[in-house]
mmCIF file of C-alpha atoms in Angstrom:
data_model
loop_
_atom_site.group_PDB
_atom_site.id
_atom_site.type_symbol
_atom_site.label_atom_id
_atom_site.label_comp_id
_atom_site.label_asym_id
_atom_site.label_seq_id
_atom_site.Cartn_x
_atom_site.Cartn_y
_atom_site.Cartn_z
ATOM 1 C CA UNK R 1 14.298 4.813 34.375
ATOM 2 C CA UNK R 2 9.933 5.091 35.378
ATOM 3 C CA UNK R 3 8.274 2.328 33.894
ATOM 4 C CA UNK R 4 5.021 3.265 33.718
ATOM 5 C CA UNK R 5 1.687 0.952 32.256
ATOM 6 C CA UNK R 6 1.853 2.786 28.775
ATOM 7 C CA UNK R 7 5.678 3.325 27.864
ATOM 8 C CA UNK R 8 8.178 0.565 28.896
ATOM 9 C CA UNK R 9 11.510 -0.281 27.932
ATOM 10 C CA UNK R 10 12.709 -3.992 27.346
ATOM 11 C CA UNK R 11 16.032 -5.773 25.926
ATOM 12 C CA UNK R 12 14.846 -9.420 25.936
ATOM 13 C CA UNK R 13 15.161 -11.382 23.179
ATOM 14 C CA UNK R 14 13.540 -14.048 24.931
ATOM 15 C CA UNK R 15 9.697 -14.393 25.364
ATOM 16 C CA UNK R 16 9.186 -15.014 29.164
ATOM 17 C CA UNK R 17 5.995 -17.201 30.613
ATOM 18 C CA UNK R 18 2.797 -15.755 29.150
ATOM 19 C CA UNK R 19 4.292 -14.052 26.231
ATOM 20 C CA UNK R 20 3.352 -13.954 22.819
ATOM 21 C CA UNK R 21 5.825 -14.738 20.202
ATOM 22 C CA UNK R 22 7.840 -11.779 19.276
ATOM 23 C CA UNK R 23 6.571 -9.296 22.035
ATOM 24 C CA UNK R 24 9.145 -8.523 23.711
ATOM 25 C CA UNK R 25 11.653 -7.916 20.457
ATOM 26 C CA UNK R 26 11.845 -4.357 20.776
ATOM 27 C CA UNK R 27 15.164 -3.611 21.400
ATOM 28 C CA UNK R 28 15.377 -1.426 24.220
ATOM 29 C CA UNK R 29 13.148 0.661 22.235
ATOM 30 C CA UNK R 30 10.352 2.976 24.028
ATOM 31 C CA UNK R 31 6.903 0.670 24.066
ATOM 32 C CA UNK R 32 3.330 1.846 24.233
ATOM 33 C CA UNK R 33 0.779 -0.700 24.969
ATOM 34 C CA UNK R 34 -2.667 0.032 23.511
ATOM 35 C CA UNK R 35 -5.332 -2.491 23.992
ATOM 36 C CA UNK R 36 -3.126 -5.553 24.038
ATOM 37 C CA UNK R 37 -0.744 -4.162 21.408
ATOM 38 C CA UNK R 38 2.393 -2.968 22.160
ATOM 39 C CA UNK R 39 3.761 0.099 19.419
ATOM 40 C CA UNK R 40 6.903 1.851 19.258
ATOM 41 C CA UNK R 41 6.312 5.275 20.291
ATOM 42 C CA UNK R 42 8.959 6.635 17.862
ATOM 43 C CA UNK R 43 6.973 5.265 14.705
ATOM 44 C CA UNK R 44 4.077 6.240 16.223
ATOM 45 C CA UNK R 45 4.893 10.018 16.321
ATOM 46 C CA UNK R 46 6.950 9.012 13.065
ATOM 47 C CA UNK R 47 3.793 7.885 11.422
ATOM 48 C CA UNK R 48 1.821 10.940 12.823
ATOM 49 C CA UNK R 49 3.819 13.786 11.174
ATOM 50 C CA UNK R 50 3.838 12.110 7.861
ATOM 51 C CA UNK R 51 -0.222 11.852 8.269
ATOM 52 C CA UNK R 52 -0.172 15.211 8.493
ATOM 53 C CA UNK R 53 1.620 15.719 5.971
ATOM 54 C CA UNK R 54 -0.627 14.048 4.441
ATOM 55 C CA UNK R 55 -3.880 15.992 5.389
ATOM 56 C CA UNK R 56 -1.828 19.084 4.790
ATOM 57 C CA UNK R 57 -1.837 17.888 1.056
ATOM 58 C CA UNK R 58 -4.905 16.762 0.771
ATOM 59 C CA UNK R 59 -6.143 19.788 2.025
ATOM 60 C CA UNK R 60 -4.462 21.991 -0.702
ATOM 61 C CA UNK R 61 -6.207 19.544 -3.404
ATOM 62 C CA UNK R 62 -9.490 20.964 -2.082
ATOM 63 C CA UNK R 63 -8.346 23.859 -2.639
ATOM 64 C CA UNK R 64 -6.560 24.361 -5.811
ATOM 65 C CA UNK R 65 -8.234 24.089 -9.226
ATOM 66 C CA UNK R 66 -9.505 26.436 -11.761
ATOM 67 C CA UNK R 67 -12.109 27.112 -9.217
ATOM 68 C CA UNK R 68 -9.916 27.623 -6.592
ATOM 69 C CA UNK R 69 -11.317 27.807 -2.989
ATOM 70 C CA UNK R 70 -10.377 29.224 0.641
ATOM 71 C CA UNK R 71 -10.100 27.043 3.435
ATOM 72 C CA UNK R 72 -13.497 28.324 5.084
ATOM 73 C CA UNK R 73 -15.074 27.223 1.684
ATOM 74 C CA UNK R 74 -13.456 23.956 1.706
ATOM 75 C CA UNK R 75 -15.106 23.515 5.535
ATOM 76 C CA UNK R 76 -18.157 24.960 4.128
ATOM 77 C CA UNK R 77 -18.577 22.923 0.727
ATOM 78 C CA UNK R 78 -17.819 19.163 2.772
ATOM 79 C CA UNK R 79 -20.511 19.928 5.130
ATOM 80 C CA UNK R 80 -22.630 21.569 2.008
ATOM 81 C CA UNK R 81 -23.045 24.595 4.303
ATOM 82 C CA UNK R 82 -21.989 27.123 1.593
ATOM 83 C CA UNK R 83 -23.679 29.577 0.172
ATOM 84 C CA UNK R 84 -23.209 29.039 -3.522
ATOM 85 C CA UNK R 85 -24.370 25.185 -4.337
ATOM 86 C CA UNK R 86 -20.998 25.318 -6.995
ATOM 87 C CA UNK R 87 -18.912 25.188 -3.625
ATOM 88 C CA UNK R 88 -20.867 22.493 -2.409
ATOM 89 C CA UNK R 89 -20.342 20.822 -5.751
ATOM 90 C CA UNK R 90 -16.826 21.109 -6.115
ATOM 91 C CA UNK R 91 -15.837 20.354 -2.641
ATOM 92 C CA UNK R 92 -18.069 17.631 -1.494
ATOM 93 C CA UNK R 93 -19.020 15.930 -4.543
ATOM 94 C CA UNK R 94 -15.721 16.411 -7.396
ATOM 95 C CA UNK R 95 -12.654 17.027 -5.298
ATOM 96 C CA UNK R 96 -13.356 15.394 -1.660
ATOM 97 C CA UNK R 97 -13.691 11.769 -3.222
ATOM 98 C CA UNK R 98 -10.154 12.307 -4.522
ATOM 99 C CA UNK R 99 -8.361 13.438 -2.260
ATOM 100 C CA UNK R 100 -10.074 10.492 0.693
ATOM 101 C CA UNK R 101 -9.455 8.087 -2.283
ATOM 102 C CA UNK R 102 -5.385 9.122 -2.597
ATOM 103 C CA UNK R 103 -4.770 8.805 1.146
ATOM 104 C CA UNK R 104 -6.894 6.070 1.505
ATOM 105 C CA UNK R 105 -5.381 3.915 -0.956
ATOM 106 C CA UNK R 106 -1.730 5.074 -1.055
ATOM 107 C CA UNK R 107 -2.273 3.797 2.599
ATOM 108 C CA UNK R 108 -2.988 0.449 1.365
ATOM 109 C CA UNK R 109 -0.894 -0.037 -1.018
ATOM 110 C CA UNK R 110 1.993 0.722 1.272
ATOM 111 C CA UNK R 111 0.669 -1.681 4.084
ATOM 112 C CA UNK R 112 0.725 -4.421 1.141
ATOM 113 C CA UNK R 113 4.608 -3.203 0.667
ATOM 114 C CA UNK R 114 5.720 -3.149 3.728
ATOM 115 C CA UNK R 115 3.561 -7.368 4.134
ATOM 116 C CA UNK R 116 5.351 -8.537 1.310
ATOM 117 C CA UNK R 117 9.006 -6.677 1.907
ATOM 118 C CA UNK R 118 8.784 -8.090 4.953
ATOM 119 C CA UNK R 119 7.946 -11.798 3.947
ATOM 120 C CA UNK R 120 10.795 -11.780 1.468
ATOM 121 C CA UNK R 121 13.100 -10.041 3.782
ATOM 122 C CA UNK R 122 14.208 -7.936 0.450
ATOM 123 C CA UNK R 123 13.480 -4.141 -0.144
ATOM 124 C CA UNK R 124 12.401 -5.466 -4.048
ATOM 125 C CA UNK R 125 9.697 -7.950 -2.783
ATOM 126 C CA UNK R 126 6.691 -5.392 -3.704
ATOM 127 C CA UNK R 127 3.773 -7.036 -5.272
ATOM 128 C CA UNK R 128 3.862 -4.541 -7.852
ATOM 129 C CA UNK R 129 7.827 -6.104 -9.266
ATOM 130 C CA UNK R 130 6.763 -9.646 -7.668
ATOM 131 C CA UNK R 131 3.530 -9.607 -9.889
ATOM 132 C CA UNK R 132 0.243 -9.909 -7.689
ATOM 133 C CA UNK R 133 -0.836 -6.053 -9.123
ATOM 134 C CA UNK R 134 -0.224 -7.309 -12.144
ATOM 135 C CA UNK R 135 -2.375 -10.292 -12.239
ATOM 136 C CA UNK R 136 -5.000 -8.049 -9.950
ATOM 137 C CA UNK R 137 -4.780 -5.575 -13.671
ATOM 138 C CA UNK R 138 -5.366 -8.898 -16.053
ATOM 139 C CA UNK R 139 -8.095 -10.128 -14.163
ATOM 140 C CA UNK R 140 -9.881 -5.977 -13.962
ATOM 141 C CA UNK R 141 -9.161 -5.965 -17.523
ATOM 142 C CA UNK R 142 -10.635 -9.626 -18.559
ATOM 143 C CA UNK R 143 -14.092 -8.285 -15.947
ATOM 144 C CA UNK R 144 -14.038 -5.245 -18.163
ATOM 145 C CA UNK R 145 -14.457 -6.949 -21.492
ATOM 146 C CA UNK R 146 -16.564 -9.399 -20.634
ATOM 147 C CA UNK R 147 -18.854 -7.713 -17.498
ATOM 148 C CA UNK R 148 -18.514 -4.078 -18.307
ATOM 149 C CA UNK R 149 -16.502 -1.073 -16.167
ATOM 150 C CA UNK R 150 -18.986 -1.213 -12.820
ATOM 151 C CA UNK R 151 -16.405 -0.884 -9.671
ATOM 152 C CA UNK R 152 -17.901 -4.535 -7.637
ATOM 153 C CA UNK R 153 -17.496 -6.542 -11.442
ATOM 154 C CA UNK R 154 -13.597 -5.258 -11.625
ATOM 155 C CA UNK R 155 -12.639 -5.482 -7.763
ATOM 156 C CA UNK R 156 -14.248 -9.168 -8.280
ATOM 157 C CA UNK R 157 -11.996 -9.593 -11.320
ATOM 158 C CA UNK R 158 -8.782 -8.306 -10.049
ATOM 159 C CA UNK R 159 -9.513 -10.002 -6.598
ATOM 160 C CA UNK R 160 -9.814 -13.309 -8.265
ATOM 161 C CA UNK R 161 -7.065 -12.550 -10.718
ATOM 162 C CA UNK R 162 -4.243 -10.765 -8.210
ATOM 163 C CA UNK R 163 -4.929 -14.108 -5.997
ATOM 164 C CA UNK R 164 -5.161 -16.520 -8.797
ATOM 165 C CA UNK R 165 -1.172 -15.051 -9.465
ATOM 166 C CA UNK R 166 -0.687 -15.723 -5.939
ATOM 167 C CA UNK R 167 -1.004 -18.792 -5.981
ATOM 168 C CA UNK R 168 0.607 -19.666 -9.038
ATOM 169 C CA UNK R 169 3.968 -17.646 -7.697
ATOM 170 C CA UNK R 170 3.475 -19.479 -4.335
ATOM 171 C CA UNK R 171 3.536 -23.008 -5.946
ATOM 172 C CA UNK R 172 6.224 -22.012 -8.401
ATOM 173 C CA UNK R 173 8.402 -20.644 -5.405
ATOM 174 C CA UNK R 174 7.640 -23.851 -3.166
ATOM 175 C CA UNK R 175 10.723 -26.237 -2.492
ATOM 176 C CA UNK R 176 10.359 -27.455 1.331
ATOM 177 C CA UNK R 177 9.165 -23.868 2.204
ATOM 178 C CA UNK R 178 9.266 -20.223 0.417
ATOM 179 C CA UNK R 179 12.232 -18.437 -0.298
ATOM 180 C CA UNK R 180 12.234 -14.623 -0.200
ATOM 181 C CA UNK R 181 14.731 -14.230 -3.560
ATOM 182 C CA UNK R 182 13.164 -17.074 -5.525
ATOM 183 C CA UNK R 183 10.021 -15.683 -4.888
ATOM 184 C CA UNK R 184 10.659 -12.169 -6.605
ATOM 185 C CA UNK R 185 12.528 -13.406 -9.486
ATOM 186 C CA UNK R 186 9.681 -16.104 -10.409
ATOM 187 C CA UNK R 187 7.225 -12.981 -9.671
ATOM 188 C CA UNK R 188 9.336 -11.225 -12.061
ATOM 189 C CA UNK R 189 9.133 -13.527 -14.741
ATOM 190 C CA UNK R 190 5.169 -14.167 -14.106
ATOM 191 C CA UNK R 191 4.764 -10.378 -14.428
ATOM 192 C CA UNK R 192 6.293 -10.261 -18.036
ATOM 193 C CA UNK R 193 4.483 -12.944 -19.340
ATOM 194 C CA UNK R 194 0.696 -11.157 -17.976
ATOM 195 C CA UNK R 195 1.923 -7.848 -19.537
ATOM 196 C CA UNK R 196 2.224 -9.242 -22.541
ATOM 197 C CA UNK R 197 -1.317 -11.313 -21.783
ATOM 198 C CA UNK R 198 -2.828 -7.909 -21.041
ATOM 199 C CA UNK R 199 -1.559 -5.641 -24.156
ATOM 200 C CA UNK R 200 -3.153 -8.827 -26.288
ATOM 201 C CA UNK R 201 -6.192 -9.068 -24.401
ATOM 202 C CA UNK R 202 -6.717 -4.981 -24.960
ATOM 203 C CA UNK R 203 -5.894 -5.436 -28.328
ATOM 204 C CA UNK R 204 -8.520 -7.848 -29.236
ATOM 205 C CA UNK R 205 -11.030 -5.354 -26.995
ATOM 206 C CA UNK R 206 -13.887 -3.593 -28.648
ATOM 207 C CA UNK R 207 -12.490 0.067 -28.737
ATOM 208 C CA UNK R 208 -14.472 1.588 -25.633
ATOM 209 C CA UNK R 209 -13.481 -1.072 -23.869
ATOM 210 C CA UNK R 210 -10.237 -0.842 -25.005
ATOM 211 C CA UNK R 211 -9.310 2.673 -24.002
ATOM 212 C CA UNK R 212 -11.259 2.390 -21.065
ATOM 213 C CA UNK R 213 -9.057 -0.582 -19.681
ATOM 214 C CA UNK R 214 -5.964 1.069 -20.958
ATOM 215 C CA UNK R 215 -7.123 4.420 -18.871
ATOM 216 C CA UNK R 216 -7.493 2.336 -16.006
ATOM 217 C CA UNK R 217 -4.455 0.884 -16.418
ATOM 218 C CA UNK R 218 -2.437 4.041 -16.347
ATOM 219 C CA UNK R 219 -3.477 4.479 -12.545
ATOM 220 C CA UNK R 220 -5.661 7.072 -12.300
ATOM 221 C CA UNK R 221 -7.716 9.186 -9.970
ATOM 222 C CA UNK R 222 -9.306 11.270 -12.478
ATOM 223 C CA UNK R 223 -13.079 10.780 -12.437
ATOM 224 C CA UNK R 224 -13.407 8.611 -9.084
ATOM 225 C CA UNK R 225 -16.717 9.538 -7.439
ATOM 226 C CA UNK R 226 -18.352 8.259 -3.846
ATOM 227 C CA UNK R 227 -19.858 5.007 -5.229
ATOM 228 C CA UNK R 228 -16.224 3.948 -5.965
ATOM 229 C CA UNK R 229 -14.323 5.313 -3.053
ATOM 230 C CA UNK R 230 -16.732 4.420 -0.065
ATOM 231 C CA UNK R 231 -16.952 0.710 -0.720
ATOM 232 C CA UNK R 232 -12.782 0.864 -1.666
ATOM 233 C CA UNK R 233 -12.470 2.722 1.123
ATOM 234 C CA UNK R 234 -14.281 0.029 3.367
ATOM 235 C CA UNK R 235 -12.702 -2.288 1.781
ATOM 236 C CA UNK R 236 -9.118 -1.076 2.389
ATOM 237 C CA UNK R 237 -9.280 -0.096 6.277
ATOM 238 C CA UNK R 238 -10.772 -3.686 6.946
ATOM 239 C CA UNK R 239 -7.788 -5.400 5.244
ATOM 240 C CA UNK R 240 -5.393 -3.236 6.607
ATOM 241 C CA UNK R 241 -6.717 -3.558 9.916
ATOM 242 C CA UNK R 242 -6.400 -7.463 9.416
ATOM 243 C CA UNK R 243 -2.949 -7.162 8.176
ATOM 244 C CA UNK R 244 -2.028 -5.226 11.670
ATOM 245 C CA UNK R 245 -3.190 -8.422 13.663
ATOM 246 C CA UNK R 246 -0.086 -10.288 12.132
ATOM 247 C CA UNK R 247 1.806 -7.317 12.693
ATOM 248 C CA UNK R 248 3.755 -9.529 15.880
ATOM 249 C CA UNK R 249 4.304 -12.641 13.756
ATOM 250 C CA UNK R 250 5.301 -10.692 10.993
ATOM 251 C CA UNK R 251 8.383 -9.219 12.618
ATOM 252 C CA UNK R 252 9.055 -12.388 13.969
ATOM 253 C CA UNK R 253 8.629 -13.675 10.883
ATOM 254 C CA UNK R 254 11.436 -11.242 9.590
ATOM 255 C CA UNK R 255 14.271 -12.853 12.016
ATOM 256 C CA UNK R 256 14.236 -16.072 9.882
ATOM 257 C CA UNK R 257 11.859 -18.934 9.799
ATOM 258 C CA UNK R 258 14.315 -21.047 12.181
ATOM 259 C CA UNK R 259 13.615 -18.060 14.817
ATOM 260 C CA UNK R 260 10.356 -17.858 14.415
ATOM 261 C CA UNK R 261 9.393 -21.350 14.508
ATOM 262 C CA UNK R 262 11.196 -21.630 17.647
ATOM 263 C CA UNK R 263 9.697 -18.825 19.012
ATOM 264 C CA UNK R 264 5.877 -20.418 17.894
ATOM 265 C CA UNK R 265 5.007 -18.848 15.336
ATOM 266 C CA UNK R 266 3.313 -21.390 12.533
ATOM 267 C CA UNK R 267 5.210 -19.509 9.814
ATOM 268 C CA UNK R 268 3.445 -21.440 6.474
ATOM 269 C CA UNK R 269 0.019 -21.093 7.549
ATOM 270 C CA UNK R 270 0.832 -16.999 8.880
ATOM 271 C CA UNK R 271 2.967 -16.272 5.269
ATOM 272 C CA UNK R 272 -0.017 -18.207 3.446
ATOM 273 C CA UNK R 273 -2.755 -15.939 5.192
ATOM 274 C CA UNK R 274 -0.398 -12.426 4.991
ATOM 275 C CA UNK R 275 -0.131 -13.410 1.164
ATOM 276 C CA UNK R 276 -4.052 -13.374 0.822
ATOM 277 C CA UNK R 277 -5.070 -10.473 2.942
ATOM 278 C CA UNK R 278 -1.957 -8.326 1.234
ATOM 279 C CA UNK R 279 -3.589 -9.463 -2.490
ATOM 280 C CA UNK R 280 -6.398 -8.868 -1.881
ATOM 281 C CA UNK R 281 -5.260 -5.484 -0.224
ATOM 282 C CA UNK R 282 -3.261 -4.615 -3.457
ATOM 283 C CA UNK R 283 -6.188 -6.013 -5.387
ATOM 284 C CA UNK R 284 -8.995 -3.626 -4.115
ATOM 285 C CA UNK R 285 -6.786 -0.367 -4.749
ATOM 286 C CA UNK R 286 -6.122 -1.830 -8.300
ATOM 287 C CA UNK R 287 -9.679 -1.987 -8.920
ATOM 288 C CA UNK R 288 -10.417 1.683 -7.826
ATOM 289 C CA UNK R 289 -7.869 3.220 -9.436
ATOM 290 C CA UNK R 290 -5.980 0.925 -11.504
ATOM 291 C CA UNK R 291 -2.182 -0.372 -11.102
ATOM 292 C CA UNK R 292 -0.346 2.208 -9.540
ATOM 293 C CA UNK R 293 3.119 1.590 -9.355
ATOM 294 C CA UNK R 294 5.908 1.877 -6.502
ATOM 295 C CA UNK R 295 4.002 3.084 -4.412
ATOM 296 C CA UNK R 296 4.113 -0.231 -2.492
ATOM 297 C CA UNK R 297 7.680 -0.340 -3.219
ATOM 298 C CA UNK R 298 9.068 2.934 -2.309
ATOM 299 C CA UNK R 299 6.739 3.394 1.067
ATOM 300 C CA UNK R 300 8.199 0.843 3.706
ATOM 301 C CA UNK R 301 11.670 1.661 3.340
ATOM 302 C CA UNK R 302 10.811 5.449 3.558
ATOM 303 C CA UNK R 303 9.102 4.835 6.573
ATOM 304 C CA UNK R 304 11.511 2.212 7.956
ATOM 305 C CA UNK R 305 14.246 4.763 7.687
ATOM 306 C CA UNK R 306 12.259 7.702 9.012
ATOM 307 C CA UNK R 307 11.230 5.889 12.021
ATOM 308 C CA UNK R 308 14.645 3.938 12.701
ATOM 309 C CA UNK R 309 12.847 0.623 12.910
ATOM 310 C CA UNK R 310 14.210 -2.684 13.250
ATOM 311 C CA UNK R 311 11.947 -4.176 10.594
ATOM 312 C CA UNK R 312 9.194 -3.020 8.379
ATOM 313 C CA UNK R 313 6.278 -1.121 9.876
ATOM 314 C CA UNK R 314 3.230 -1.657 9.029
ATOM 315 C CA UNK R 315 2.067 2.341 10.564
ATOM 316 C CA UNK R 316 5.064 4.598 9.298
ATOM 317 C CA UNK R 317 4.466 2.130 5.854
ATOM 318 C CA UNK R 318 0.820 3.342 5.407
ATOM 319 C CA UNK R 319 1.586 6.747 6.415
ATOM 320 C CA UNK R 320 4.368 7.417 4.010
ATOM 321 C CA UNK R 321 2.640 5.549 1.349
ATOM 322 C CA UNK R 322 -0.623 8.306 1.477
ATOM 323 C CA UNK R 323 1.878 10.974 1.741
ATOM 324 C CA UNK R 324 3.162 9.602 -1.267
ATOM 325 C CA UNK R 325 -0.181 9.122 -3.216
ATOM 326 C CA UNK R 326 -1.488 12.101 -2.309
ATOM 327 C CA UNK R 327 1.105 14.479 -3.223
ATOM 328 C CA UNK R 328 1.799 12.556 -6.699
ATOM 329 C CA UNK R 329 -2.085 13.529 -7.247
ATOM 330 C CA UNK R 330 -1.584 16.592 -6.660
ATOM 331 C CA UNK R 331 1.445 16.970 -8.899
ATOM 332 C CA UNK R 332 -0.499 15.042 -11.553
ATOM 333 C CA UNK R 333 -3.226 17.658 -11.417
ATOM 334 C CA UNK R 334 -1.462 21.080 -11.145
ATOM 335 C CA UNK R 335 2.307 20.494 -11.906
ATOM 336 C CA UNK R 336 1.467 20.459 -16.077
ATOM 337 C CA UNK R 337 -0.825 23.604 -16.241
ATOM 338 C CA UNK R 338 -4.421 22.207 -18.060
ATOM 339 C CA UNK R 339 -3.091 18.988 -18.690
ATOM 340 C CA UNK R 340 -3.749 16.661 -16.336
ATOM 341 C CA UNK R 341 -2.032 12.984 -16.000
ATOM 342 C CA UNK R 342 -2.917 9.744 -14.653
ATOM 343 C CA UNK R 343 -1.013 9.997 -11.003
ATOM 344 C CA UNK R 344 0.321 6.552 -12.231
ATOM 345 C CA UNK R 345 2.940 8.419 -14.229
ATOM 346 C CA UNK R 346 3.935 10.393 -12.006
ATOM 347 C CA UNK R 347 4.467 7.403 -9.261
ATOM 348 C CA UNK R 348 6.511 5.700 -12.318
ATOM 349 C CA UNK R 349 8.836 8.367 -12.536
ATOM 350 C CA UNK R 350 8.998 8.951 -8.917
ATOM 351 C CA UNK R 351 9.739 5.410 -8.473
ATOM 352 C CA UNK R 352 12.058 5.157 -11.360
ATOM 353 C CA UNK R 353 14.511 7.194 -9.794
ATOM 354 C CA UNK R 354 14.374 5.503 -6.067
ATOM 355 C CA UNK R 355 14.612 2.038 -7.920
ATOM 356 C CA UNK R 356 17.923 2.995 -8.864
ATOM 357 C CA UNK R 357 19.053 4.248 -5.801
ATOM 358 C CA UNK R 358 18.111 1.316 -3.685
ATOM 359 C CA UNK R 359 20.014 -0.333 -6.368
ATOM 360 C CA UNK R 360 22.864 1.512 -5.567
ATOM 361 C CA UNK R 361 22.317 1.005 -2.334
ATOM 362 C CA UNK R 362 21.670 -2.973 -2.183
ATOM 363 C CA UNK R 363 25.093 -2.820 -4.647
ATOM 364 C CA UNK R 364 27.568 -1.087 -1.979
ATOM 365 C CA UNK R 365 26.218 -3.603 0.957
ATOM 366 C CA UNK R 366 27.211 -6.394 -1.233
#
């Protein structure tokens, strides 16, 4: 076998003089090494077809609609080179700030999936059943009533709020360090008491405000312009980005905190930063778009699975879960002739039936 400088194969377990924890845990498994990072090539063409995917998607919802368009007028209209200024319109200004905002945040949400899967070391452990979207929603909603619907007041509110849950599950879960299982079930029970917080809180609402936080909390794309996208979308590709540097603790992390520790990895302080960049991950898509559901859930083992990992990754994670955004949109929009639902619903559904078959799943491994 060639080992060149860009693919490599390795089967140490072992770090050797100069490593960094959990570098060399590959498995025997092809390597790449771009700028100091070292990525599996099979998730990496993995995560590449399901981007394209993806595009391929979000390409048809610029082009389908009552005012349907052909792919030269799509090119046209996001460049506002057409002819006809409607073209330009729809394109550029109604149906480009959707489609950016599904990939872009179905991305997120499953890089804050596959962050906290990965922490718990459970295929459940999704802040969306743990609770952290959940307290992201009551503090968006609580912004809403008191500060109005303006995009910076609600990502404040659910910032604050989805870490303010955070650490109330994180002190809850504490007993001599956090435990993956403990930690969803007292997520569980955290999420059932804000739901009911949050149906209370809209029911004492003014009516506008009402219906607009209960809109919102559908999950929806319908409506979302540039001023809400382009600073979500900022917003999203820096946390993600900061979530890939603990990519290499975080699979270490996965091997057990007795492994890791050995192998140097400070796991509290890593786990307590992971939890804050993931929350506040979950928290900006939540304020966007509003509390979509299993997306988060569903994306890193759909990924894990495609790629053949080991462990969760982070790539094939984000990959699948805009795949998985972007085609519920587009099933939202066009599956239900002029009606057109809140892609939340359709994620619910989706995610209904793959809850049940991991369930199945976790059931015949025990």
């Amino acid at each position: 076998m060639k080992t060149s400088q860009l693919a490599v194969h390795e089967r140490t377990l072992t770090p050797g003089p100069g490593t960094l924890p959990g570098e060399r845990i590959d498995f025997g498994r092809p390597m790449l090494r771009v700028f100091g990072f070292r990525l599996d090539i099979r998730v990496l063409v993995t995560a590449g077809i399901v981007a394209l995917l993806a595009l391929a998607c979000g390409f048809a919802g610029l082009m389908l609609g009552k005012f349907s368009l052909t792919p030269g007028e799509v090119f046209q209209g996001l460049f506002g080179l057409a002819e006809k200024n409607i073209v330009n319109t729809v394109a550029g200004e109604w149906r480009a700030p959707r489609v950016i905002a599904a990939i872009v945040l179905g991305a997120g949400l499953g890089v804050s999936g596959a962050v906290f899967q990965s922490l718990t070391r459970n295929p459940l452990g999704s802040p969306d059943i743990i609770g952290f979207s959940t307290g992201a929603y009551t503090g968006g909603i609580v912004t809403i009533i008191v500060f109005g619907t303006s995009f910076i007041s609600t990502a404040a509110g659910a910032i604050v709020g989805g870490l303010l849950t955070a650490v109330v599950v994180y002190l809850l879960t504490w007993k001599g360090g956090v435990q993956g299982f403990r930690l969803i079930i007292v997520g569980i029970a955290l999420t059932a008491m804000l739901n009911a917080f949050n149906t209370w809180l809209i029911l004492r609402a003014d009516l506008e405000l009402a219906m607009a936080a209960a809109t919102w909390g559908a999950g929806t794309l319908n409506g979302i312009g540039w001023s809400t996208i382009a600073p979500a979308a900022v917003a999203t590709i820096v946390l993600g980005l900061a979530c890939g540097l603990f990519a290499r603790d975080l699979g270490t992390l996965e091997l057990g905190d007795d492994t890791s520790k050995a192998l140097g990895v400070r796991n509290e302080p890593v786990r307590a930063a992971l939890i804050v960049v993931a929350v506040a991950l979950v928290a900006v898509v939540t304020a966007a778009a509003g509390p979509i559901a299993f997306v988060a859930l569903a994306a890193p083992q759909i990924g894990r699975r495609l790629a053949k990992a080991q462990g969760t990754s982070l790539l094939a994670s984000a990959a699948v879960g805009a795949l998985l955004l972007v085609a519920a949109d587009l099933i939202a929009q066009h599956a239900f002739g002029d009606l057109q639902l809140p892609v939340g619903v359709i994620t619910v559904s989706i995610g209904g039936i793959y809850l049940i078959w991991l369930l199945i799943q976790e059931a015949r491994k025990a």
